[in-house]
DNA sequence: CTGAAAGCGCTTACAG
DNA sequence: CTGAAAGCGCTTACAG
């Protein structure tokens, strides 16, 4: 076993000693010129002779000079940092949203500072204070659902830093919102089922104690049903705490009732709950797509091989409403950019959702 | 319709004007003392009289004073920023990893700067340069799989900033690695199938042109099979580009061969590909868990209701090897912390995976 | 064509 | 008990 192999063992220790980054001063001293001259040479200022410029640049590469943004920020008042506050990172929606935000920021040369509120208002506040301390040039926040007091830190922050809310509004605050047009999404889903010939369409809805923004889907469903002269049937499968056990109980109760037995289609406020219905159906000999049409909400239900390649894993494939979270993220950055430029922005920017029609609701009935 | 309602329409415009944050100077002027005194009062320096201290603090709250970390950083040489470079944000593994990292950093009062390399070495380099410019106190990187030249920016960066690699090593560089013990994971999976009585266990493996780190699972599978006196059968379902169409072709070819027909169990290098086998099985009357036992790799296959609540969506539930990405993230932060403190660290930190045994491999055979 | 000076907002000595 | 000075690493006027 030679030395290279031994290095692979986990007993081998490693230590890194951190040297200070070389500054303009260090370069200037080595060249016997002023640090100002070095700075100008690096920025290709025409006032510096080509000879010095070349000497400076090659020394900079040699010494590994990287300009300190912290010094530049202190001077310019801009940090190129944007604070992102999300309730959680671990969900497909948040992942795609963050991807959109980071892609958008990259074009502006800004870097995202990602903080997690864990749906806790206090931690949300802490996150915003940290962002304020860092003097971020802007903030994008997916607010907690809980109500904040009038004196929330956001009120102070927004006086100094452009803020955009995503997904949920910040009630009573002058903060622009970017979100999916859930009203339209629910309308698309409900209309689709009606067009497929269904008359008895149940809606499995968000918890009844959710903030009203979360219940837009339910309201839109009710409106479309009533406009079509059909009776809305709304089932709340979850309470706010998302107790999983409650789901199966509620599903049993509903599908064993007379109303449930007559139901031929379900529009579900979340893909996850739609899959719970899949499982219930399988256990009770109900065929999804045949006996019961189902439309979910939230985007393509898939297993991810990597960032771009996905595989369908559930059959029949679930029809669903795609919210385009990545586009929401891009739009949020765009609104932030306008705000930072002092341009007026719309109080609300709605991203258009699309119905993805698959086997779970493909069959024409009636 | 009253004014409050009108504000909800998307035609309503909104503009934020950003005021400068008040500095120590502004507070000092209002109180008629020096800015040094104000700074000391805010930090509860005992040398400041209680009266002044109180006056300073109440004025600070009133004016919304938040100390500028950028000025502090310039002075201290520390930014409390940690650069995170990942190939993609949109995957459950990365999401959970990032959650672990951000949780860990929060304890240290550090903020993550999240950059995406999109599996491109050039963008990875750009990301690291941006992080260097920001003078981050540390870097955690999930490297691209491609090989980098000897002169990669990481070599320079590591002289000034502690770096930890996650998931994949940085070849030829003195950078500690934190990753899942894939060798053990594959061993657990293979042993499990052998203990269930299977003799003909196929392995669906990572692309053959993957870097060797990605093929640890295959090597471990081969070793365990040979130790048990069984013949390893390895199928590569994907090329490096992860062409989805190739999967079904390869699966058909294998399962229709004599060898494939004799196979009673499959250990699959990724959950996504395991689900492709589910679909193939369903189309060809093969019952997962009965005719064919399957063990995946990568963690619980679920639909997420939120950060903590998940629902099983695929049946029979897939046995799989949980890599604990969140723990990997926490460990990476811990290694970074030690490195920053000048303590030596192990070249490699392996996080122990666990077999999650479910219906897809529950049946005892033979 | 090039350098000295001032200052961004803080903190850490040091002096009164 | 309190303030003036120096300096972190840059850039932007201005002066030679």
PDB file of C-alpha atoms in Angstrom, chain A residues 116-355:
ATOM      1  CA  UNK A 116     -35.475  29.253   7.260  1.00  0.00           C
ATOM      2  CA  UNK A 117     -38.345  30.416   9.448  1.00  0.00           C
ATOM      3  CA  UNK A 118     -39.715  26.931  10.173  1.00  0.00           C
ATOM      4  CA  UNK A 119     -43.171  28.511  10.166  1.00  0.00           C
ATOM      5  CA  UNK A 120     -42.303  30.350  13.362  1.00  0.00           C
ATOM      6  CA  UNK A 121     -42.887  34.100  13.493  1.00  0.00           C
ATOM      7  CA  UNK A 122     -40.101  34.641  16.008  1.00  0.00           C
ATOM      8  CA  UNK A 123     -37.566  32.856  13.837  1.00  0.00           C
ATOM      9  CA  UNK A 124     -38.857  34.752  10.843  1.00  0.00           C
ATOM     10  CA  UNK A 125     -38.148  37.958  12.711  1.00  0.00           C
ATOM     11  CA  UNK A 126     -34.683  36.782  13.720  1.00  0.00           C
ATOM     12  CA  UNK A 127     -33.980  35.918  10.103  1.00  0.00           C
ATOM     13  CA  UNK A 128     -35.025  39.378   8.935  1.00  0.00           C
ATOM     14  CA  UNK A 129     -32.878  41.032  11.595  1.00  0.00           C
ATOM     15  CA  UNK A 130     -29.881  39.017  10.485  1.00  0.00           C
ATOM     16  CA  UNK A 131     -30.572  40.066   6.907  1.00  0.00           C
ATOM     17  CA  UNK A 132     -30.863  43.697   7.935  1.00  0.00           C
ATOM     18  CA  UNK A 133     -27.534  43.475   9.737  1.00  0.00           C
ATOM     19  CA  UNK A 134     -25.972  42.115   6.575  1.00  0.00           C
ATOM     20  CA  UNK A 135     -27.362  45.147   4.729  1.00  0.00           C
ATOM     21  CA  UNK A 136     -28.911  42.991   2.001  1.00  0.00           C
ATOM     22  CA  UNK A 137     -30.041  44.919  -1.067  1.00  0.00           C
ATOM     23  CA  UNK A 138     -33.426  43.233  -0.992  1.00  0.00           C
ATOM     24  CA  UNK A 139     -35.583  40.594   0.659  1.00  0.00           C
ATOM     25  CA  UNK A 140     -37.860  37.906  -0.723  1.00  0.00           C
ATOM     26  CA  UNK A 141     -40.027  36.286   1.906  1.00  0.00           C
ATOM     27  CA  UNK A 142     -42.478  33.419   1.920  1.00  0.00           C
ATOM     28  CA  UNK A 143     -44.234  34.521   5.090  1.00  0.00           C
ATOM     29  CA  UNK A 144     -45.330  32.266   7.911  1.00  0.00           C
ATOM     30  CA  UNK A 145     -49.066  31.841   7.964  1.00  0.00           C
ATOM     31  CA  UNK A 146     -49.398  33.170  11.480  1.00  0.00           C
ATOM     32  CA  UNK A 147     -50.411  36.751  11.998  1.00  0.00           C
ATOM     33  CA  UNK A 148     -47.709  39.178  13.077  1.00  0.00           C
ATOM     34  CA  UNK A 149     -48.234  42.195  15.263  1.00  0.00           C
ATOM     35  CA  UNK A 150     -48.342  45.689  13.814  1.00  0.00           C
ATOM     36  CA  UNK A 151     -44.844  46.326  15.112  1.00  0.00           C
ATOM     37  CA  UNK A 152     -43.250  43.493  13.223  1.00  0.00           C
ATOM     38  CA  UNK A 153     -39.703  44.049  12.124  1.00  0.00           C
ATOM     39  CA  UNK A 154     -40.836  43.957   8.503  1.00  0.00           C
ATOM     40  CA  UNK A 155     -42.269  47.431   8.928  1.00  0.00           C
ATOM     41  CA  UNK A 156     -38.866  48.786   9.866  1.00  0.00           C
ATOM     42  CA  UNK A 157     -36.990  46.718   7.307  1.00  0.00           C
ATOM     43  CA  UNK A 158     -39.210  47.806   4.451  1.00  0.00           C
ATOM     44  CA  UNK A 159     -38.223  51.423   5.028  1.00  0.00           C
ATOM     45  CA  UNK A 160     -34.654  50.601   4.127  1.00  0.00           C
ATOM     46  CA  UNK A 161     -34.806  47.522   1.931  1.00  0.00           C
ATOM     47  CA  UNK A 162     -37.120  46.485  -0.908  1.00  0.00           C
ATOM     48  CA  UNK A 163     -39.241  43.494   0.140  1.00  0.00           C
ATOM     49  CA  UNK A 164     -41.360  41.120  -1.919  1.00  0.00           C
ATOM     50  CA  UNK A 165     -43.733  38.550  -0.440  1.00  0.00           C
ATOM     51  CA  UNK A 166     -44.215  35.245  -2.222  1.00  0.00           C
ATOM     52  CA  UNK A 167     -47.078  32.766  -2.037  1.00  0.00           C
ATOM     53  CA  UNK A 168     -48.805  34.431   0.923  1.00  0.00           C
ATOM     54  CA  UNK A 169     -49.461  38.115   1.452  1.00  0.00           C
ATOM     55  CA  UNK A 170     -48.164  40.059   4.430  1.00  0.00           C
ATOM     56  CA  UNK A 171     -51.420  41.380   5.814  1.00  0.00           C
ATOM     57  CA  UNK A 172     -51.618  45.107   6.611  1.00  0.00           C
ATOM     58  CA  UNK A 173     -48.227  45.809   5.098  1.00  0.00           C
ATOM     59  CA  UNK A 174     -47.298  47.642   1.939  1.00  0.00           C
ATOM     60  CA  UNK A 175     -45.368  44.734   0.517  1.00  0.00           C
ATOM     61  CA  UNK A 176     -45.997  43.542  -3.032  1.00  0.00           C
ATOM     62  CA  UNK A 177     -47.012  39.909  -3.494  1.00  0.00           C
ATOM     63  CA  UNK A 178     -46.058  37.402  -6.173  1.00  0.00           C
ATOM     64  CA  UNK A 179     -48.053  34.197  -6.192  1.00  0.00           C
ATOM     65  CA  UNK A 180     -49.792  31.605  -8.274  1.00  0.00           C
ATOM     66  CA  UNK A 181     -53.281  32.468  -9.473  1.00  0.00           C
ATOM     67  CA  UNK A 182     -54.887  29.777  -7.362  1.00  0.00           C
ATOM     68  CA  UNK A 183     -58.324  31.049  -8.175  1.00  0.00           C
ATOM     69  CA  UNK A 184     -57.689  30.377 -11.844  1.00  0.00           C
ATOM     70  CA  UNK A 185     -56.018  27.054 -11.069  1.00  0.00           C
ATOM     71  CA  UNK A 186     -59.013  25.802  -9.143  1.00  0.00           C
ATOM     72  CA  UNK A 187     -61.305  27.086 -11.879  1.00  0.00           C
ATOM     73  CA  UNK A 188     -59.351  25.174 -14.529  1.00  0.00           C
ATOM     74  CA  UNK A 189     -59.517  21.981 -12.513  1.00  0.00           C
ATOM     75  CA  UNK A 190     -63.201  22.248 -11.739  1.00  0.00           C
ATOM     76  CA  UNK A 191     -64.211  23.220 -15.273  1.00  0.00           C
ATOM     77  CA  UNK A 192     -62.138  20.361 -16.635  1.00  0.00           C
ATOM     78  CA  UNK A 193     -64.059  17.838 -14.545  1.00  0.00           C
ATOM     79  CA  UNK A 194     -67.363  19.400 -15.551  1.00  0.00           C
ATOM     80  CA  UNK A 195     -66.391  19.216 -19.202  1.00  0.00           C
ATOM     81  CA  UNK A 196     -65.548  15.556 -18.770  1.00  0.00           C
ATOM     82  CA  UNK A 197     -69.225  15.112 -17.943  1.00  0.00           C
ATOM     83  CA  UNK A 198     -69.029  14.903 -14.171  1.00  0.00           C
ATOM     84  CA  UNK A 199     -71.892  16.391 -12.159  1.00  0.00           C
ATOM     85  CA  UNK A 200     -71.054  15.203  -8.690  1.00  0.00           C
ATOM     86  CA  UNK A 201     -67.654  16.645  -8.065  1.00  0.00           C
ATOM     87  CA  UNK A 202     -66.343  16.763  -4.541  1.00  0.00           C
ATOM     88  CA  UNK A 203     -63.621  19.118  -3.380  1.00  0.00           C
ATOM     89  CA  UNK A 204     -61.098  17.982  -0.804  1.00  0.00           C
ATOM     90  CA  UNK A 205     -60.072  21.289   0.666  1.00  0.00           C
ATOM     91  CA  UNK A 206     -57.355  22.938   2.711  1.00  0.00           C
ATOM     92  CA  UNK A 207     -57.876  22.961   6.484  1.00  0.00           C
ATOM     93  CA  UNK A 208     -60.800  25.185   7.413  1.00  0.00           C
ATOM     94  CA  UNK A 209     -58.669  27.134   9.870  1.00  0.00           C
ATOM     95  CA  UNK A 210     -56.140  28.106   7.181  1.00  0.00           C
ATOM     96  CA  UNK A 211     -55.704  31.774   6.349  1.00  0.00           C
ATOM     97  CA  UNK A 212     -58.044  32.837   3.612  1.00  0.00           C
ATOM     98  CA  UNK A 213     -55.294  32.916   0.967  1.00  0.00           C
ATOM     99  CA  UNK A 214     -54.990  29.160   1.354  1.00  0.00           C
ATOM    100  CA  UNK A 215     -58.657  28.727   0.754  1.00  0.00           C
ATOM    101  CA  UNK A 216     -58.865  30.509  -2.587  1.00  0.00           C
ATOM    102  CA  UNK A 217     -59.016  27.119  -4.269  1.00  0.00           C
ATOM    103  CA  UNK A 218     -62.100  26.195  -2.314  1.00  0.00           C
ATOM    104  CA  UNK A 219     -63.824  29.495  -3.019  1.00  0.00           C
ATOM    105  CA  UNK A 220     -63.115  29.219  -6.748  1.00  0.00           C
ATOM    106  CA  UNK A 221     -64.401  25.653  -6.810  1.00  0.00           C
ATOM    107  CA  UNK A 222     -67.619  26.742  -5.135  1.00  0.00           C
ATOM    108  CA  UNK A 223     -68.065  29.593  -7.579  1.00  0.00           C
ATOM    109  CA  UNK A 224     -67.547  27.464 -10.672  1.00  0.00           C
ATOM    110  CA  UNK A 225     -69.835  24.726  -9.399  1.00  0.00           C
ATOM    111  CA  UNK A 226     -72.582  27.184  -8.602  1.00  0.00           C
ATOM    112  CA  UNK A 227     -72.224  28.903 -11.947  1.00  0.00           C
ATOM    113  CA  UNK A 228     -72.664  25.505 -13.579  1.00  0.00           C
ATOM    114  CA  UNK A 229     -75.753  24.829 -11.484  1.00  0.00           C
ATOM    115  CA  UNK A 230     -74.012  22.046  -9.595  1.00  0.00           C
ATOM    116  CA  UNK A 231     -73.932  21.451  -5.883  1.00  0.00           C
ATOM    117  CA  UNK A 232     -70.555  22.058  -4.234  1.00  0.00           C
ATOM    118  CA  UNK A 233     -69.465  19.327  -1.833  1.00  0.00           C
ATOM    119  CA  UNK A 234     -66.489  20.278   0.280  1.00  0.00           C
ATOM    120  CA  UNK A 235     -64.590  17.910   2.540  1.00  0.00           C
ATOM    121  CA  UNK A 236     -61.854  19.077   4.886  1.00  0.00           C
ATOM    122  CA  UNK A 237     -59.511  16.122   5.262  1.00  0.00           C
ATOM    123  CA  UNK A 238     -56.972  17.818   7.433  1.00  0.00           C
ATOM    124  CA  UNK A 239     -56.849  20.144  10.349  1.00  0.00           C
ATOM    125  CA  UNK A 240     -54.150  22.776  10.479  1.00  0.00           C
ATOM    126  CA  UNK A 241     -51.717  20.414  12.161  1.00  0.00           C
ATOM    127  CA  UNK A 242     -51.946  18.060   9.178  1.00  0.00           C
ATOM    128  CA  UNK A 243     -52.626  14.962  11.248  1.00  0.00           C
ATOM    129  CA  UNK A 244     -52.171  12.112   8.838  1.00  0.00           C
ATOM    130  CA  UNK A 245     -54.437   9.674  10.629  1.00  0.00           C
ATOM    131  CA  UNK A 246     -57.347  11.985  10.201  1.00  0.00           C
ATOM    132  CA  UNK A 247     -57.126  11.604   6.454  1.00  0.00           C
ATOM    133  CA  UNK A 248     -58.136   7.976   6.238  1.00  0.00           C
ATOM    134  CA  UNK A 249     -60.946   8.367   8.730  1.00  0.00           C
ATOM    135  CA  UNK A 250     -62.356  11.307   6.855  1.00  0.00           C
ATOM    136  CA  UNK A 251     -62.032   9.583   3.502  1.00  0.00           C
ATOM    137  CA  UNK A 252     -63.853   6.475   4.797  1.00  0.00           C
ATOM    138  CA  UNK A 253     -66.641   8.526   6.292  1.00  0.00           C
ATOM    139  CA  UNK A 254     -67.141  10.472   3.111  1.00  0.00           C
ATOM    140  CA  UNK A 255     -66.938   7.676   0.575  1.00  0.00           C
ATOM    141  CA  UNK A 256     -69.260   5.467   2.637  1.00  0.00           C
ATOM    142  CA  UNK A 257     -71.903   8.165   2.862  1.00  0.00           C
ATOM    143  CA  UNK A 258     -74.659   8.350   0.258  1.00  0.00           C
ATOM    144  CA  UNK A 259     -73.162  11.570  -1.024  1.00  0.00           C
ATOM    145  CA  UNK A 260     -69.741  10.022  -1.290  1.00  0.00           C
ATOM    146  CA  UNK A 261     -71.031   6.992  -3.157  1.00  0.00           C
ATOM    147  CA  UNK A 262     -72.643   9.210  -5.761  1.00  0.00           C
ATOM    148  CA  UNK A 263     -69.464  11.210  -6.295  1.00  0.00           C
ATOM    149  CA  UNK A 264     -67.682  10.538  -9.593  1.00  0.00           C
ATOM    150  CA  UNK A 265     -64.917  13.093  -9.437  1.00  0.00           C
ATOM    151  CA  UNK A 266     -62.663  14.766  -6.893  1.00  0.00           C
ATOM    152  CA  UNK A 267     -60.730  17.990  -7.093  1.00  0.00           C
ATOM    153  CA  UNK A 268     -58.091  17.906  -4.372  1.00  0.00           C
ATOM    154  CA  UNK A 269     -56.230  20.916  -2.973  1.00  0.00           C
ATOM    155  CA  UNK A 270     -52.914  19.076  -2.800  1.00  0.00           C
ATOM    156  CA  UNK A 271     -51.211  16.285  -4.700  1.00  0.00           C
ATOM    157  CA  UNK A 272     -50.235  14.556  -1.476  1.00  0.00           C
ATOM    158  CA  UNK A 273     -53.849  14.274  -0.376  1.00  0.00           C
ATOM    159  CA  UNK A 274     -54.788  13.130  -3.873  1.00  0.00           C
ATOM    160  CA  UNK A 275     -52.407  10.228  -3.385  1.00  0.00           C
ATOM    161  CA  UNK A 276     -54.052   9.448  -0.072  1.00  0.00           C
ATOM    162  CA  UNK A 277     -57.248   9.091  -2.079  1.00  0.00           C
ATOM    163  CA  UNK A 278     -55.423   6.786  -4.491  1.00  0.00           C
ATOM    164  CA  UNK A 279     -54.500   4.549  -1.592  1.00  0.00           C
ATOM    165  CA  UNK A 280     -57.989   4.624  -0.161  1.00  0.00           C
ATOM    166  CA  UNK A 281     -59.410   3.784  -3.568  1.00  0.00           C
ATOM    167  CA  UNK A 282     -57.072   0.863  -4.015  1.00  0.00           C
ATOM    168  CA  UNK A 283     -58.064  -0.546  -0.628  1.00  0.00           C
ATOM    169  CA  UNK A 284     -61.751  -0.258  -1.443  1.00  0.00           C
ATOM    170  CA  UNK A 285     -61.827  -1.454  -5.027  1.00  0.00           C
ATOM    171  CA  UNK A 286     -62.398   1.999  -6.449  1.00  0.00           C
ATOM    172  CA  UNK A 287     -60.545   2.506  -9.742  1.00  0.00           C
ATOM    173  CA  UNK A 288     -58.981   5.941 -10.138  1.00  0.00           C
ATOM    174  CA  UNK A 289     -59.679   7.314 -13.599  1.00  0.00           C
ATOM    175  CA  UNK A 290     -62.542   4.870 -14.034  1.00  0.00           C
ATOM    176  CA  UNK A 291     -64.865   4.957 -11.041  1.00  0.00           C
ATOM    177  CA  UNK A 292     -63.411   8.151  -9.687  1.00  0.00           C
ATOM    178  CA  UNK A 293     -61.731  10.944 -11.587  1.00  0.00           C
ATOM    179  CA  UNK A 294     -59.135  12.856  -9.597  1.00  0.00           C
ATOM    180  CA  UNK A 295     -57.403  16.179 -10.164  1.00  0.00           C
ATOM    181  CA  UNK A 296     -54.688  17.282  -7.750  1.00  0.00           C
ATOM    182  CA  UNK A 297     -52.952  20.586  -7.195  1.00  0.00           C
ATOM    183  CA  UNK A 298     -49.304  21.491  -7.078  1.00  0.00           C
ATOM    184  CA  UNK A 299     -47.497  20.241 -10.127  1.00  0.00           C
ATOM    185  CA  UNK A 300     -46.152  17.129 -11.694  1.00  0.00           C
ATOM    186  CA  UNK A 301     -46.018  14.143  -9.383  1.00  0.00           C
ATOM    187  CA  UNK A 302     -42.725  12.542 -10.194  1.00  0.00           C
ATOM    188  CA  UNK A 303     -39.528  10.982  -8.978  1.00  0.00           C
ATOM    189  CA  UNK A 304     -36.532  13.024  -9.817  1.00  0.00           C
ATOM    190  CA  UNK A 305     -33.445  11.439 -11.357  1.00  0.00           C
ATOM    191  CA  UNK A 306     -31.718  14.786 -11.292  1.00  0.00           C
ATOM    192  CA  UNK A 307     -32.603  18.418 -11.812  1.00  0.00           C
ATOM    193  CA  UNK A 308     -34.057  17.899 -15.257  1.00  0.00           C
ATOM    194  CA  UNK A 309     -34.943  14.239 -15.676  1.00  0.00           C
ATOM    195  CA  UNK A 310     -37.968  12.833 -13.924  1.00  0.00           C
ATOM    196  CA  UNK A 311     -39.856   9.567 -13.982  1.00  0.00           C
ATOM    197  CA  UNK A 312     -43.530   9.007 -13.397  1.00  0.00           C
ATOM    198  CA  UNK A 313     -43.935   6.736 -10.469  1.00  0.00           C
ATOM    199  CA  UNK A 314     -47.628   6.598  -9.731  1.00  0.00           C
ATOM    200  CA  UNK A 315     -50.314   5.129 -11.928  1.00  0.00           C
ATOM    201  CA  UNK A 316     -52.651   6.183 -13.253  1.00  0.00           C
ATOM    202  CA  UNK A 317     -50.785   9.422 -13.712  1.00  0.00           C
ATOM    203  CA  UNK A 318     -52.389  12.194 -11.685  1.00  0.00           C
ATOM    204  CA  UNK A 319     -53.910  15.196 -13.414  1.00  0.00           C
ATOM    205  CA  UNK A 320     -52.847  18.272 -11.522  1.00  0.00           C
ATOM    206  CA  UNK A 321     -52.549  22.036 -11.586  1.00  0.00           C
ATOM    207  CA  UNK A 322     -48.995  23.171 -12.227  1.00  0.00           C
ATOM    208  CA  UNK A 323     -48.187  26.378 -10.372  1.00  0.00           C
ATOM    209  CA  UNK A 324     -44.784  26.979 -11.997  1.00  0.00           C
ATOM    210  CA  UNK A 325     -42.921  27.777  -8.783  1.00  0.00           C
ATOM    211  CA  UNK A 326     -39.727  28.446 -10.705  1.00  0.00           C
ATOM    212  CA  UNK A 327     -41.494  31.170 -12.660  1.00  0.00           C
ATOM    213  CA  UNK A 328     -42.880  32.589  -9.428  1.00  0.00           C
ATOM    214  CA  UNK A 329     -39.319  32.856  -8.154  1.00  0.00           C
ATOM    215  CA  UNK A 330     -38.153  34.588 -11.313  1.00  0.00           C
ATOM    216  CA  UNK A 331     -41.066  37.010 -11.144  1.00  0.00           C
ATOM    217  CA  UNK A 332     -40.321  37.776  -7.497  1.00  0.00           C
ATOM    218  CA  UNK A 333     -36.769  38.726  -8.440  1.00  0.00           C
ATOM    219  CA  UNK A 334     -38.087  40.886 -11.258  1.00  0.00           C
ATOM    220  CA  UNK A 335     -40.429  42.740  -8.898  1.00  0.00           C
ATOM    221  CA  UNK A 336     -37.580  43.192  -6.445  1.00  0.00           C
ATOM    222  CA  UNK A 337     -35.395  44.590  -9.201  1.00  0.00           C
ATOM    223  CA  UNK A 338     -38.034  47.151 -10.144  1.00  0.00           C
ATOM    224  CA  UNK A 339     -38.546  48.092  -6.530  1.00  0.00           C
ATOM    225  CA  UNK A 340     -34.815  48.567  -6.022  1.00  0.00           C
ATOM    226  CA  UNK A 341     -34.733  50.753  -9.124  1.00  0.00           C
ATOM    227  CA  UNK A 342     -37.429  52.913  -7.575  1.00  0.00           C
ATOM    228  CA  UNK A 343     -40.015  51.891 -10.137  1.00  0.00           C
ATOM    229  CA  UNK A 344     -43.591  51.301  -9.030  1.00  0.00           C
ATOM    230  CA  UNK A 345     -44.760  47.694  -9.041  1.00  0.00           C
ATOM    231  CA  UNK A 346     -48.130  45.977  -8.946  1.00  0.00           C
ATOM    232  CA  UNK A 347     -49.378  45.165  -5.505  1.00  0.00           C
ATOM    233  CA  UNK A 348     -50.034  41.664  -6.712  1.00  0.00           C
ATOM    234  CA  UNK A 349     -48.373  39.691  -9.497  1.00  0.00           C
ATOM    235  CA  UNK A 350     -50.249  36.544 -10.413  1.00  0.00           C
ATOM    236  CA  UNK A 351     -48.486  33.708 -12.203  1.00  0.00           C
ATOM    237  CA  UNK A 352     -50.762  31.746 -14.475  1.00  0.00           C
ATOM    238  CA  UNK A 353     -51.152  28.082 -13.571  1.00  0.00           C
ATOM    239  CA  UNK A 354     -51.832  25.326 -16.074  1.00  0.00           C
ATOM    240  CA  UNK A 355     -53.856  22.161 -15.921  1.00  0.00           C
TER     241      UNK A 355
END
